[in-house]
PDB file of C-alpha atoms in Angstrom:
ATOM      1  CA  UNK A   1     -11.607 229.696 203.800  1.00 38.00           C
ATOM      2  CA  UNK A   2     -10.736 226.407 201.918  1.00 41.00           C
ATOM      3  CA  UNK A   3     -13.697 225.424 199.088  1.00 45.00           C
ATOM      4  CA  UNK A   4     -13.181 221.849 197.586  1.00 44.00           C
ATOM      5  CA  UNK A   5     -15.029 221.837 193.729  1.00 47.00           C
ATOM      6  CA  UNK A   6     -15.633 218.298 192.149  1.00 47.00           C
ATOM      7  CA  UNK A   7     -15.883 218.938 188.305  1.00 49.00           C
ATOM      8  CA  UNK A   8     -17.774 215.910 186.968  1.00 52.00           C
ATOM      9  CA  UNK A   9     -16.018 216.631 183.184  1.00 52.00           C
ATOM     10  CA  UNK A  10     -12.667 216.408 184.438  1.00 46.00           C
ATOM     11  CA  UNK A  11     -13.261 213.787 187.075  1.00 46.00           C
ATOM     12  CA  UNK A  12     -10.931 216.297 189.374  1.00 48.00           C
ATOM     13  CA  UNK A  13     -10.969 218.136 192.428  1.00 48.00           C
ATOM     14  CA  UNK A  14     -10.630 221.736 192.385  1.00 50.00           C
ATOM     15  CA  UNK A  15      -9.306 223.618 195.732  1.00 49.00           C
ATOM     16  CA  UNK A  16     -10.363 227.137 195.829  1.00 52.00           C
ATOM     17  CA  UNK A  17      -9.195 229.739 198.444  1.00 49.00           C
ATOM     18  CA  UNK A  18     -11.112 233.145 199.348  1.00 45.00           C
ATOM     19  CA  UNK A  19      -8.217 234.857 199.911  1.00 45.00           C
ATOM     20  CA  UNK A  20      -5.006 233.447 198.048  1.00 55.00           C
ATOM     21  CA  UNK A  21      -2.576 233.705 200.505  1.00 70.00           C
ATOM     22  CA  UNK A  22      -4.372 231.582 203.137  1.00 81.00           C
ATOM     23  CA  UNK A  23      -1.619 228.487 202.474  1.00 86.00           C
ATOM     24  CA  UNK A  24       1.377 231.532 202.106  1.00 89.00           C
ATOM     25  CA  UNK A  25       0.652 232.920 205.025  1.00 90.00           C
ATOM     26  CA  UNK A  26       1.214 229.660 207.125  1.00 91.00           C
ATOM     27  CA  UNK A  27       4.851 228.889 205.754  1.00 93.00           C
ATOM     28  CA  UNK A  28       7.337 229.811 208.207  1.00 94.00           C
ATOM     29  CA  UNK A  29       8.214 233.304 208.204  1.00 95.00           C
ATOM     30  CA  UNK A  30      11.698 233.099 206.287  1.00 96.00           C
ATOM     31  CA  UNK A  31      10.171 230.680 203.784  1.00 96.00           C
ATOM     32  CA  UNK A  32       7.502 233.026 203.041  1.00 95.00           C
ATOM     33  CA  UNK A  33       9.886 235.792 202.257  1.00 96.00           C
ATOM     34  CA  UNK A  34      11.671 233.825 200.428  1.00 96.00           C
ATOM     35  CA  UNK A  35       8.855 232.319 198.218  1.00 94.00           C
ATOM     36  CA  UNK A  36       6.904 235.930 197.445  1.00 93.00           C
ATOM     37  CA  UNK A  37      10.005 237.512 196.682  1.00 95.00           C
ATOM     38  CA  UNK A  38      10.957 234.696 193.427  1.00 95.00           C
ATOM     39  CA  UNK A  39       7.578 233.965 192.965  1.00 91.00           C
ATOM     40  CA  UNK A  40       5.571 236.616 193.144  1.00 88.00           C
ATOM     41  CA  UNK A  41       7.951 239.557 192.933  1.00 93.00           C
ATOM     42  CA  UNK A  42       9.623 238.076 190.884  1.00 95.00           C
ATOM     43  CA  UNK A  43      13.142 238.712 191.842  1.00 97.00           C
ATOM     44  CA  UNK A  44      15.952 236.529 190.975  1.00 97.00           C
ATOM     45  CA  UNK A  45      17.651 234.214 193.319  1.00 97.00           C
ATOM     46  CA  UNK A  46      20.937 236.589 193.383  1.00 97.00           C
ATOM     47  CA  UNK A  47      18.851 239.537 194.520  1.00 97.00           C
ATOM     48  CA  UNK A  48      17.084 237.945 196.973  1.00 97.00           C
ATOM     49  CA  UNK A  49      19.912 236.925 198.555  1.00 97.00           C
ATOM     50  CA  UNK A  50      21.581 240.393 198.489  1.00 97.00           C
ATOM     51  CA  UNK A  51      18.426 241.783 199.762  1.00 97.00           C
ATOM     52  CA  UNK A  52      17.852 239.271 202.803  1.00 97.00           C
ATOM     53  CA  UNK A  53      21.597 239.036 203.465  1.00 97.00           C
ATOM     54  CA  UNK A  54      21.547 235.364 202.324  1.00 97.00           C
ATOM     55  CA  UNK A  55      23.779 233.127 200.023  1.00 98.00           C
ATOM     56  CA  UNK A  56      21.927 231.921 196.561  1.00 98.00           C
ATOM     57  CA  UNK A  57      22.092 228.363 197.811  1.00 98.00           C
ATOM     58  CA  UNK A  58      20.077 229.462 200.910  1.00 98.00           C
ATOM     59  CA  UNK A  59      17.983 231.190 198.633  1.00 98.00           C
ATOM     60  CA  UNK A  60      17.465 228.348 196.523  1.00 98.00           C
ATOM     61  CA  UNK A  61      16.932 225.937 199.445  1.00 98.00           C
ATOM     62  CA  UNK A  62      14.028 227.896 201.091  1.00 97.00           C
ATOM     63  CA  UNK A  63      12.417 228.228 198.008  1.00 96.00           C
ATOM     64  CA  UNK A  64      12.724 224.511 197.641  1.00 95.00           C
ATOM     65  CA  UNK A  65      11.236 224.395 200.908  1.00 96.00           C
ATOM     66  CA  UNK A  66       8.360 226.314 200.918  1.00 93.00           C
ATOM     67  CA  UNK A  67       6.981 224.330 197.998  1.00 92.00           C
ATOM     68  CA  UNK A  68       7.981 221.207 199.953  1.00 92.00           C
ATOM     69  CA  UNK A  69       5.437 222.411 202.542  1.00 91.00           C
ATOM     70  CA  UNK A  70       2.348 224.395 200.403  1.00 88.00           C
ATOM     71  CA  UNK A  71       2.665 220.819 198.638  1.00 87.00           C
ATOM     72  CA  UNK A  72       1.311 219.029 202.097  1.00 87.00           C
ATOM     73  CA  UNK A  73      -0.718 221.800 203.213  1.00 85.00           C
ATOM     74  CA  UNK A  74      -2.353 221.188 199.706  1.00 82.00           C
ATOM     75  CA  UNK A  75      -2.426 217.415 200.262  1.00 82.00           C
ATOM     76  CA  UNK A  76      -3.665 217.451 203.603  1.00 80.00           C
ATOM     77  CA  UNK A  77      -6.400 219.900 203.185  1.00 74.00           C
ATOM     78  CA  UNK A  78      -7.314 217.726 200.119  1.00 72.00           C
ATOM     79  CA  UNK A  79      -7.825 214.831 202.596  1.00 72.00           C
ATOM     80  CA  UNK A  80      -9.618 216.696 204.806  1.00 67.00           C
ATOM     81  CA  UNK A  81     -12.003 217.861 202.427  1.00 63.00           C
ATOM     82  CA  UNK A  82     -12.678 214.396 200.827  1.00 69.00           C
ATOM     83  CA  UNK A  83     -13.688 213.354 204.041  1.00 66.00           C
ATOM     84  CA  UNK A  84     -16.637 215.007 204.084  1.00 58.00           C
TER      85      UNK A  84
END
């Protein structure tokens, strides 16, 4: 569930999630390995790609990716919550 908190002091917006993984859970599958494995795992781009049978590069790229995409979720539930 998606909360939107205005902070008068910091003239901001402030998106909260109940449960964290709400956006990570909606990247494509491969993506979403991918981006827990470097991110919050925190294995290296080498071992992920020995892990997932992958080059580096494609390891790289989906990373690249799947912040391409948790950036519009973010944008677009921001819109969606300013409309109200």
């Amino acid at each position: 569930m998606l909360r939107l908190i205005h902070d008068p002091k910091l003239s901001t917006f402030e998106i909260r999630f109940n449960n964290r993984n709400d956006l990570i859970q909606q990247l494509t599958p491969m993506y979403r390995t991918v981006f827990n494995l470097f991110v919050i795992d925190g294995y290296a781009h080498e071992e992920i790609s020995e892990a997932l049978g992958i080059s580096v590069g494609t390891s790289k790229s989906n990373l690249s990716r799947a912040r391409a995409q948790l950036r519009v979720m973010l944008k677009k539930n921001e819109r969606e919550a300013c409309k109200v």
